[in-house]
Short mmCIF file of C-alpha atoms in Angstrom, two decimals:
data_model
loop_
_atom_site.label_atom_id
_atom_site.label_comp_id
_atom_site.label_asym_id
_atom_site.label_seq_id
_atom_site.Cartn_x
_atom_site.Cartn_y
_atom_site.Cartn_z
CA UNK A 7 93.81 183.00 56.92
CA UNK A 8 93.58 185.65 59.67
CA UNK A 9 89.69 184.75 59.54
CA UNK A 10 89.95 181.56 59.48
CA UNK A 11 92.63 181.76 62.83
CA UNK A 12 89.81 183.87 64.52
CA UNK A 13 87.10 181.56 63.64
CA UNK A 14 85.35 180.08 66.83
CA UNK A 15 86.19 176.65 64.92
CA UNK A 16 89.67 176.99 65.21
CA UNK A 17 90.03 178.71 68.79
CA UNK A 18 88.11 175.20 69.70
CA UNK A 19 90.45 173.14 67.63
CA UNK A 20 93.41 174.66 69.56
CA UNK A 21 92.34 174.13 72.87
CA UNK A 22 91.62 170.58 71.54
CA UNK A 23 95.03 170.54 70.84
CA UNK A 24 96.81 172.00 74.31
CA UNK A 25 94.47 169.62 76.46
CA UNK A 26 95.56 166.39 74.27
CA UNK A 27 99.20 167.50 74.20
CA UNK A 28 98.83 168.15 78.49
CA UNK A 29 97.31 164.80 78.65
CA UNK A 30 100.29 163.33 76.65
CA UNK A 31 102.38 164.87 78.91
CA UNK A 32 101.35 163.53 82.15
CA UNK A 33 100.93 160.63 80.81
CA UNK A 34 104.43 160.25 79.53
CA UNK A 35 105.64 161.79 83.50
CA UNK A 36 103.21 158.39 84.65
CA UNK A 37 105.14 156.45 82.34
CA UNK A 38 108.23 157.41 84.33
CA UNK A 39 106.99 156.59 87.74
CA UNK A 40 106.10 153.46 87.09
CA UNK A 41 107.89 150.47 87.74
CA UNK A 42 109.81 148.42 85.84
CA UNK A 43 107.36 145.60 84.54
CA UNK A 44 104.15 148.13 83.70
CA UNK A 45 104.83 149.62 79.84
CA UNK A 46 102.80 152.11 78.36
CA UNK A 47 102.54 152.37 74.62
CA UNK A 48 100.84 155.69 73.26
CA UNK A 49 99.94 157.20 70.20
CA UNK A 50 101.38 160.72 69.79
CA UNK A 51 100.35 161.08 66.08
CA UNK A 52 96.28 161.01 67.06
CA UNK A 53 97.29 162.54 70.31
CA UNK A 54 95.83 159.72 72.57
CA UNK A 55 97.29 157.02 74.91
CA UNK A 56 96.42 153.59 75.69
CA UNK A 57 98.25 151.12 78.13
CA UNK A 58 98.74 147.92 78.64
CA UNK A 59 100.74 146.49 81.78
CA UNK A 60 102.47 143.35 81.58
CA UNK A 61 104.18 141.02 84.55
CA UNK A 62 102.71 140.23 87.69
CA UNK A 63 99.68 142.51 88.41
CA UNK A 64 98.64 141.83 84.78
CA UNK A 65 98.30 138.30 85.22
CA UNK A 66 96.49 139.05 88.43
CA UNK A 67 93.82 140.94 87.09
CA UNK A 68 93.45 138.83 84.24
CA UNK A 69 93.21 135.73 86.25
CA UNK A 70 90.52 137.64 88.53
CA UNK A 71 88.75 138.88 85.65
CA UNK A 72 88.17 134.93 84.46
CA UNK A 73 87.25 133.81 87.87
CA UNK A 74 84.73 137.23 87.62
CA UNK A 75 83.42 135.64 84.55
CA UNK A 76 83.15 131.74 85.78
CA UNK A 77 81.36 132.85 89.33
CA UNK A 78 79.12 134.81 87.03
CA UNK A 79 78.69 131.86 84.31
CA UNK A 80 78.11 129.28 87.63
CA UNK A 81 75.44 131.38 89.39
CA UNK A 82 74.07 131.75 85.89
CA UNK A 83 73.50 128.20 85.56
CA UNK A 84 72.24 127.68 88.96
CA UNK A 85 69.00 129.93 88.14
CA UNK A 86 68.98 128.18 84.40
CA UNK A 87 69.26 125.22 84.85
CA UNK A 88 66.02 124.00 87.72
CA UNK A 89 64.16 125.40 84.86
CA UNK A 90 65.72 122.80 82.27
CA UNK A 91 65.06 120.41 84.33
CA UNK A 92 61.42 121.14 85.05
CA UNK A 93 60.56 121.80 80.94
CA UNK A 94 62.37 118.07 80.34
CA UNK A 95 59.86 116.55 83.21
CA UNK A 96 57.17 118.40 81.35
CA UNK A 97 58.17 116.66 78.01
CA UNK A 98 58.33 113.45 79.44
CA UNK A 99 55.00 113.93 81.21
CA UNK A 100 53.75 114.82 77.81
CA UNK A 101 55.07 111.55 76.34
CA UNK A 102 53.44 109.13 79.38
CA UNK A 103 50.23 110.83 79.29
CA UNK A 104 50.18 110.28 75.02
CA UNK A 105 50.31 106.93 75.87
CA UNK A 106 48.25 106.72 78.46
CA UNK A 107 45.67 108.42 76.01
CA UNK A 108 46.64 106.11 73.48
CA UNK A 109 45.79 103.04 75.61
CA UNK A 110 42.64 104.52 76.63
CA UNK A 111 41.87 105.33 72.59
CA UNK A 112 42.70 101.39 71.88
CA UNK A 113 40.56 99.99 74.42
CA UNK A 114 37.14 99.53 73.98
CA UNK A 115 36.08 98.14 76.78
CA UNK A 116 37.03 101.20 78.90
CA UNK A 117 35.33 103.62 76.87
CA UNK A 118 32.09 103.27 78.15
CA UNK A 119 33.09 103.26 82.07
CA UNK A 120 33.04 106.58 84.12
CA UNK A 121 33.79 105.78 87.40
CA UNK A 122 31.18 107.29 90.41
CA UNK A 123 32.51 110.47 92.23
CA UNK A 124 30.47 112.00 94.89
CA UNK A 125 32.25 115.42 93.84
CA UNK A 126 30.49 114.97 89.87
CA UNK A 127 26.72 114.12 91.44
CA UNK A 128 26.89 117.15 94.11
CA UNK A 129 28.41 119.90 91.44
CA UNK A 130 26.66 118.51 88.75
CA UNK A 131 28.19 118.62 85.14
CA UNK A 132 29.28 122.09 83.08
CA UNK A 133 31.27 123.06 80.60
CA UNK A 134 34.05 125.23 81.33
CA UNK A 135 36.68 126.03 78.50
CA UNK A 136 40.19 124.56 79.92
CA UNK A 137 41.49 128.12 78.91
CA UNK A 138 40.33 128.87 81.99
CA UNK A 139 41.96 126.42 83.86
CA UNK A 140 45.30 126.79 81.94
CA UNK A 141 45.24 130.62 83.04
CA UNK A 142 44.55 130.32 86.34
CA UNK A 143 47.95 128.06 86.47
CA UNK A 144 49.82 130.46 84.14
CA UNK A 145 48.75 133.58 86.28
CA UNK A 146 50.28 131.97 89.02
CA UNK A 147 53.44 131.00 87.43
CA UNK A 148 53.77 134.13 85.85
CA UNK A 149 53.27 136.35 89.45
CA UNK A 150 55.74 133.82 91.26
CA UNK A 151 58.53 134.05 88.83
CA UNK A 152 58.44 137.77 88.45
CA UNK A 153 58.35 138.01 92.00
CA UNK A 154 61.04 135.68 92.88
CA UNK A 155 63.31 137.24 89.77
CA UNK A 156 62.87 140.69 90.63
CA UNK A 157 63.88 139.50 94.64
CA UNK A 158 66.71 137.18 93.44
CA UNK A 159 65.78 134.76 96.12
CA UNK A 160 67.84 132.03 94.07
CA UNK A 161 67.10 129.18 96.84
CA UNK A 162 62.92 129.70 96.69
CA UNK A 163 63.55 129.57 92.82
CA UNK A 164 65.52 126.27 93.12
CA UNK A 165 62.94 125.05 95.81
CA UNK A 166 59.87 125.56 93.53
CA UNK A 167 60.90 124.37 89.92
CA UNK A 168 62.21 121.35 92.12
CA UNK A 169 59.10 119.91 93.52
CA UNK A 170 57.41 120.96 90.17
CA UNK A 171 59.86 118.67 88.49
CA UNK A 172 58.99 115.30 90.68
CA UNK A 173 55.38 116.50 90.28
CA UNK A 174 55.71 116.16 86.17
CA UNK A 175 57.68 113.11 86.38
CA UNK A 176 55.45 111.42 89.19
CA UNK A 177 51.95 112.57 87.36
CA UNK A 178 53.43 111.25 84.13
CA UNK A 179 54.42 108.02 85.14
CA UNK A 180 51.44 107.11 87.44
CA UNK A 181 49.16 107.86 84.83
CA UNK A 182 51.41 105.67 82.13
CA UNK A 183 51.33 102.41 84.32
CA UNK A 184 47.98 102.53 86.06
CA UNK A 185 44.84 103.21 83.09
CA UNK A 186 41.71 104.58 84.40
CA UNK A 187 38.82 105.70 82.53
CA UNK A 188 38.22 109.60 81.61
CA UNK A 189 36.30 111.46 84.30
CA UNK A 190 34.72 113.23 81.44
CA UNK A 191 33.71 109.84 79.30
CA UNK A 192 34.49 109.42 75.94
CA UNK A 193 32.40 111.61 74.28
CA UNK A 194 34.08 114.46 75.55
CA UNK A 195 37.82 112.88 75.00
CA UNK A 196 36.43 112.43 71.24
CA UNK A 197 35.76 116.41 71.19
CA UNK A 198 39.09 117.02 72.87
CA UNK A 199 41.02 115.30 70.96
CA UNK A 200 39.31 115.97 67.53
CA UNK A 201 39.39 113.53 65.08
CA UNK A 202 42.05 113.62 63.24
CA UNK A 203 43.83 112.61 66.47
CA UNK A 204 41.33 109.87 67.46
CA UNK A 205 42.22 108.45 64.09
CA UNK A 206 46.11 109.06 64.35
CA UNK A 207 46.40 107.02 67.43
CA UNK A 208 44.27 103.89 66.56
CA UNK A 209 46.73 103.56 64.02
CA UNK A 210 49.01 102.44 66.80
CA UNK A 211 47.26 99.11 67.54
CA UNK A 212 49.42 96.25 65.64
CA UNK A 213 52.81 98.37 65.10
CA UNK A 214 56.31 97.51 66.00
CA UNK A 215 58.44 99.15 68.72
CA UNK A 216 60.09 101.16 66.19
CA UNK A 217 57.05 102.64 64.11
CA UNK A 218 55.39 102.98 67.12
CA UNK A 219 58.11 105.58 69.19
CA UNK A 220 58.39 107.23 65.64
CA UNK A 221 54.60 107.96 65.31
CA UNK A 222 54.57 108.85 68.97
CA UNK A 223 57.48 111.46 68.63
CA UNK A 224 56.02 112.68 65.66
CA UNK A 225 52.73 113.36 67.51
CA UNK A 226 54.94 114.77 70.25
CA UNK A 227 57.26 117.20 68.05
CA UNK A 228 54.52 118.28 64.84
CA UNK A 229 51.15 117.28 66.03
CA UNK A 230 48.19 115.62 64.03
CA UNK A 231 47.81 117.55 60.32
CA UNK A 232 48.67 120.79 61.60
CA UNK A 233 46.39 120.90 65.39
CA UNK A 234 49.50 121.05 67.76
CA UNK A 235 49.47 120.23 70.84
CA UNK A 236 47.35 117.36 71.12
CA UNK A 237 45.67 117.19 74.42
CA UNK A 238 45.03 114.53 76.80
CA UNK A 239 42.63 111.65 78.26
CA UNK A 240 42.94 109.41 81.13
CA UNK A 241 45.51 111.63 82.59
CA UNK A 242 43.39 110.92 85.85
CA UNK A 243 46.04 110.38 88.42
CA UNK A 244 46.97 113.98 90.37
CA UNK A 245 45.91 117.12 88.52
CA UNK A 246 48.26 118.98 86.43
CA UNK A 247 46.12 122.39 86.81
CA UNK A 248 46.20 121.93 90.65
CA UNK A 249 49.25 121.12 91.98
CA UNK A 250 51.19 123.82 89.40
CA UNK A 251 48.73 126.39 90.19
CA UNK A 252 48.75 125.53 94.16
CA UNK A 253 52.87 125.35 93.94
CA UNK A 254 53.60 128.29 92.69
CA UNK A 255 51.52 130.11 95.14
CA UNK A 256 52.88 128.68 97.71
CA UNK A 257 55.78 129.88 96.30
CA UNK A 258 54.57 133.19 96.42
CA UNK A 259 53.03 133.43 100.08
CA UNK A 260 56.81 132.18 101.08
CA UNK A 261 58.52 134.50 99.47
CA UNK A 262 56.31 137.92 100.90
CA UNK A 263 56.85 135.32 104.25
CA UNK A 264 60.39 136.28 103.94
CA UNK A 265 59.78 139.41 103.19
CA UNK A 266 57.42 140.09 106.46
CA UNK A 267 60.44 138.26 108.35
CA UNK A 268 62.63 141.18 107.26
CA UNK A 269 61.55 143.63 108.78
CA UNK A 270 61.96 144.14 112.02
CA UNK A 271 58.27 145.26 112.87
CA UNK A 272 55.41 143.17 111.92
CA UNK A 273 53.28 146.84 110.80
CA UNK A 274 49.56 146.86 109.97
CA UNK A 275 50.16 146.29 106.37
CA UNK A 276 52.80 143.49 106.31
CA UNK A 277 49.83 141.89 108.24
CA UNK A 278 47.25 142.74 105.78
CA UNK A 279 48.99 141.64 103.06
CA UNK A 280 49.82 138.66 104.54
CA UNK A 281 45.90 138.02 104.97
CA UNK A 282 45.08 139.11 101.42
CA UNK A 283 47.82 136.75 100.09
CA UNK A 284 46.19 133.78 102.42
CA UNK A 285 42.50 134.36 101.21
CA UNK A 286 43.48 134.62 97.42
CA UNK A 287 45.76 131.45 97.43
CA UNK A 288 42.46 130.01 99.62
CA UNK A 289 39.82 131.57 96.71
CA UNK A 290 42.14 130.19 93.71
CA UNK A 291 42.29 126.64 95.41
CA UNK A 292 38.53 126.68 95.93
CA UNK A 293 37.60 127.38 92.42
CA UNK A 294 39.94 125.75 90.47
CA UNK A 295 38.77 122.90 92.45
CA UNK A 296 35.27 123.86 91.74
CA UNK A 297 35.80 124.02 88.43
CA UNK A 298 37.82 120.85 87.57
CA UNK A 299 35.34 119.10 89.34
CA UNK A 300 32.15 121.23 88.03
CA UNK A 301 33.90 120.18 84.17
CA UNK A 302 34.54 116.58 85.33
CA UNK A 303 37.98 117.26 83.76
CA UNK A 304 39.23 114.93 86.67
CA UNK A 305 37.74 113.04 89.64
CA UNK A 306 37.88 114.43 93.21
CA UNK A 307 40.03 112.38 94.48
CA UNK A 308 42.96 113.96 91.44
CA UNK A 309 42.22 117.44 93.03
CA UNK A 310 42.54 116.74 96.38
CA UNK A 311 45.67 113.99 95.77
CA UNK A 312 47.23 117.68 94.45
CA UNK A 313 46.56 119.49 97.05
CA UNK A 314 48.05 117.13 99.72
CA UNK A 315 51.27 115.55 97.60
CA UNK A 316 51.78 119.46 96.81
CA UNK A 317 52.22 120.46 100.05
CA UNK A 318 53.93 117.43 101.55
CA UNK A 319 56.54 117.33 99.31
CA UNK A 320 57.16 121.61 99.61
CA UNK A 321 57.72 120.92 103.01
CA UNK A 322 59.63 117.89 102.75
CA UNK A 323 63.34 118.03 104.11
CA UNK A 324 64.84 116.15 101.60
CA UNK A 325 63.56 119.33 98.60
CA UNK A 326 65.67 121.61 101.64
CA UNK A 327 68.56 119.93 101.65
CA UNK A 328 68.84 119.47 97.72
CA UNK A 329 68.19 123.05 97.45
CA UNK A 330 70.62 124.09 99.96
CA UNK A 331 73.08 121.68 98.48
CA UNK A 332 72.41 123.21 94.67
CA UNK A 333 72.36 126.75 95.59
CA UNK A 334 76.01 126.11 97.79
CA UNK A 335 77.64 124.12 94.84
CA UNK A 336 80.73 125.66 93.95
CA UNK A 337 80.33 128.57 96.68
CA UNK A 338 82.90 130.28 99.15
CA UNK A 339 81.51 128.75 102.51
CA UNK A 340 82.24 131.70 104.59
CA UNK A 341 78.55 134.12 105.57
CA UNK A 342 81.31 137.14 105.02
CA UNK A 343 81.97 136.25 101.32
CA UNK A 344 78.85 134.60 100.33
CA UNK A 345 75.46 135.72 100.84
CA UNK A 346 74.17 132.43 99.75
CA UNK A 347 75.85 130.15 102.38
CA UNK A 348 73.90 129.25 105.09
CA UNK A 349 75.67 127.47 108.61
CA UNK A 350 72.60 125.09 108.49
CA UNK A 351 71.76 122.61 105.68
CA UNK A 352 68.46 123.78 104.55
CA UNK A 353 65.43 125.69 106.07
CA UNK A 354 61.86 124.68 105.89
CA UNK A 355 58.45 126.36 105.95
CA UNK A 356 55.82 125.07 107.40
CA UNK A 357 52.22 127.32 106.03
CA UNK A 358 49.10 127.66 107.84
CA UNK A 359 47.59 125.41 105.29
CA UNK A 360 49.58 122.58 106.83
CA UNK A 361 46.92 120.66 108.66
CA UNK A 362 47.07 119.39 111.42
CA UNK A 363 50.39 121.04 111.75
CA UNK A 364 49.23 124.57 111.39
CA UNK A 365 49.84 125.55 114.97
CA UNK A 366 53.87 125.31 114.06
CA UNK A 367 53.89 127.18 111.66
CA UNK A 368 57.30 129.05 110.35
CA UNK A 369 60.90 128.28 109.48
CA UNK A 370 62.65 125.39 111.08
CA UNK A 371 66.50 125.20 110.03
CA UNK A 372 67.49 121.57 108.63
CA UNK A 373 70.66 119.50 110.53
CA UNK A 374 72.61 117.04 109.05
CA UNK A 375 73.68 114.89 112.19
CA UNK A 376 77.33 113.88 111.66
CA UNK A 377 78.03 111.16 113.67
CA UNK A 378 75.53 107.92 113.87
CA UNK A 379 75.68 108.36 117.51
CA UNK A 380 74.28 111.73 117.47
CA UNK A 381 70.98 110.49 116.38
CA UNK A 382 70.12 108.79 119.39
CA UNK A 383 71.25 111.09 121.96
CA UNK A 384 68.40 112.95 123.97
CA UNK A 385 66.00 109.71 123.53
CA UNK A 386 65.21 108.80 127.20
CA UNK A 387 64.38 105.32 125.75
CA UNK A 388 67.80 104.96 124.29
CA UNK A 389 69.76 105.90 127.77
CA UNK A 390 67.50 103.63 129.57
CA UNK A 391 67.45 100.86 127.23
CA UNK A 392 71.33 101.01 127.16
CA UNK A 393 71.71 100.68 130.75
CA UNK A 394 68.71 98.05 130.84
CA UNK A 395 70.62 95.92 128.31
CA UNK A 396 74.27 95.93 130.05
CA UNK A 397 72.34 94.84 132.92
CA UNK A 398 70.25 92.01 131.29
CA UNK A 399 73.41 90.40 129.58
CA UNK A 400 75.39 90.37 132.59
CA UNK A 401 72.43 88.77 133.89
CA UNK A 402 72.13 86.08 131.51
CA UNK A 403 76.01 85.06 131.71
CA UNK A 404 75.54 84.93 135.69
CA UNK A 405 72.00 82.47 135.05
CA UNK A 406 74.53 80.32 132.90
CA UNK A 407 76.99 80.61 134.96
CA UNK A 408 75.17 79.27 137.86
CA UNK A 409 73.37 76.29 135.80
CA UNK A 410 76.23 74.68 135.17
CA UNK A 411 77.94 74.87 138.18
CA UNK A 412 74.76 73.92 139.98
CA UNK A 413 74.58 76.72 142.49
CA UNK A 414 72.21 76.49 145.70
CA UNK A 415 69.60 78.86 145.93
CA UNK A 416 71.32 81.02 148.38
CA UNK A 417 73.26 82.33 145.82
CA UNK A 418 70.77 83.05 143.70
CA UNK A 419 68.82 85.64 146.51
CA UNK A 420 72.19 87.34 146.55
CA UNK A 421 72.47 87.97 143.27
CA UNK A 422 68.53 89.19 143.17
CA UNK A 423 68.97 91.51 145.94
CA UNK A 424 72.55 92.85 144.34
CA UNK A 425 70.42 92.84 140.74
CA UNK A 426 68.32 95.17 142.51
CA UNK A 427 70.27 97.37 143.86
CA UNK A 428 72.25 97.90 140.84
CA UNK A 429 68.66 98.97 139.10
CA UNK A 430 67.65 101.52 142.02
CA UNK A 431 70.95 102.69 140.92
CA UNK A 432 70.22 103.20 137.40
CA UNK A 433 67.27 104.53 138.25
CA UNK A 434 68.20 107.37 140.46
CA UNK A 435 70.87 108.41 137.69
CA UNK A 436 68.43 108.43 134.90
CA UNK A 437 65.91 110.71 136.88
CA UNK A 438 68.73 112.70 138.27
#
């Protein structure tokens, strides 16, 4: 036993012991000093404590502790859910352009036609595999949301899968209601398609409503005898390649935009990278044009469509203001307690890219004009007009006037020379 007491085992299982029972201790003296409506329960017989306060300032900390976990949940959602939104716009993009396919498959008559496009006859005709194309678009998917993620710039985020949501639904429904014939003819949309999906969808001619959404959504969910997914044709109307690989970037060059605007100093290489960024996003427009066009996997007129709706709509007001409204939903509207309220209702960013409105380029903050009479103060037409048109109707009562009380004509050079007066008047004010 005397061994055993000397042991280094059991000189380390007694101080064990003397630091548990000191901790007991002051927390027993803790127990004391506190008020009335904190308890503290503890366990003596494994010589540790544990409390749990009840009343007032429990209930408190719960209750902030949920509204922790809901601001959490909220902002959460508000990063999930734009990308919901855009996958569901993919899927119904997916479902248009099947049809538009399958209306192409069914008639005959269209086969045969490829339409003349002076892009085909001055690039000539090559094939280039459309994993090509589908990386260039990932790439720049990929290097925008990592970048944006890593920033936590939650309103770009918003902004982005936004505008690439209208752009699925738009493409897909375009392409459902107006049918043109494959850029590529129908040789090629044979080889695309294979033929066990060539045969699938002529199947469709003569079927009900009901078989035919069932065949469709069983295309959509499990493909044709194992080949899933089933690609495209006639899915003329604005490129899909294009405008995802050309929004994304401009997602990118906006958000190292922001970036540059942080800083103070606009140094040597926040300017070079700014240039780099520019002539990359210029390079990747250039040849996934080229190639599109080079592959007659769409006209030129789908490309460049792309390019312009693209930019148009990431520089519309109406994407700021749903953005700004989205990213403020739910939000303490104070700048001191949330970083993500702004005073303004959106902001804007107008690229280089924008022509012919390159020269103003930068962000422009977005308004919301509260009162209807706000929007047509400043316009020199408006105070003018207004003045012009008090005048004219006081004018008109004193011609009807005079009619019918059949006036002499001396009264009428008074009122011309008074008329005229009145205008100098007006006149003088407005300039002044």
């Amino acid at each position: 036993l005397g061994q055993r007491a000397n042991s280094p085992s059991a000189q380390k299982s007694t101080r064990l012991s003397r630091l548990a029972a000191f901790l007991l201790e002051k927390a027993k003296r803790d127990r004391v000093s506190k008020p009335a409506h904190s308890q503290h329960l503890f366990c003596e017989e494994t010589h540790s404590c544990s409390s749990i306060e009840f009343g007032h300032s429990g209930s408190a900390e719960r209750m902030a502790e949920k509204r922790t976990i809901l601001s959490r949940l909220v902002h959460l959602s508000k990063w999930i859910t734009p990308m919901v939104l855009c996958f569901c716009s993919f899927c119904f993009q997916s479902v248009m352009l099947h049809q538009a396919t399958i209306m192409y498959v069914l008639d005959v008559a269209q086969r045969s036609v490829v339409l003349e496009d002076m892009g085909h006859q001055a690039l000539g005709n090559k094939m280039v595999p459309l994993k090509v194309l589908d990386g260039i678009s990932t790439s720049a998917m990929i290097l925008f949301v990592c970048g944006t993620a890593w920033l936590k710039d939650i309103r770009l985020w918003v902004k982005v899968f936004s505008c690439c949501t209208f752009l699925f639904f738009w493409k897909g429904l375009l392409d459902m209601v107006t049918e043109l014939p494959d850029s590529s003819g129908w040789a090629v949309c044979q080889h695309r398609l294979g033929p066990q999906a060539v045969e699938y969808m002529l199947g469709f001619n003569g079927t009900s409503s009901t078989e035919y959404w069932g065949r469709l959504m069983s295309m959509e969910i499990n493909g044709v005898q194992g080949h899933w997914p089933i690609r495209y044709c006639s899915d003329m109307i604005l490129s899909g390649h294009t405008f995802v690989m050309f929004l994304f970037l401009l997602g990118c060059i906006d958000l190292y935009r922001k970036i540059s605007v942080a800083y103070a100093t606009r140094n040597r290489c926040i300017i070079i990278g700014e240039l780099v960024l520019n002539i990359v996003v210029i390079g990747c427009m250039v040849s996934d044009l080229t190639l599109i066009i080079l592959n007659h996997f769409h006209y030129t007129v789908d490309v460049l469509l792309s390019l312009f709706v693209t930019l148009l709509l990431y520089t519309n007001a109406g994407i700021a203001v749903l953005t700004d409204w989205w990213v403020e939903l739910g939000e303490e509207r104070s700048v001191e307690e949330n970083a993500d309220y702004r005073v303004d209702d959106g902001s804007i960013w107008l690229p280089v890219l924008l022509l012919p409105c390159c020269c103003f380029q930068g962000f422009y903050s977005v308004k919301k004009e509260k009162e209807p009479s706000q929007v047509l103060e400043g316009s020199r037409w408006y105070v003018a007009d207004k003045f012009m048109c008090g005048e004219s109707s006081e004018e008109d009562e004193e011609d009807d006037d005079d009619d019918d009380d059949g006036d002499d004509g001396e009264g009428d050079e008074e009122e011309a020379r008074s008329e005229g007066s009145r205008r100098s008047r007006t006149n003088q004010s407005l300039h002044a």
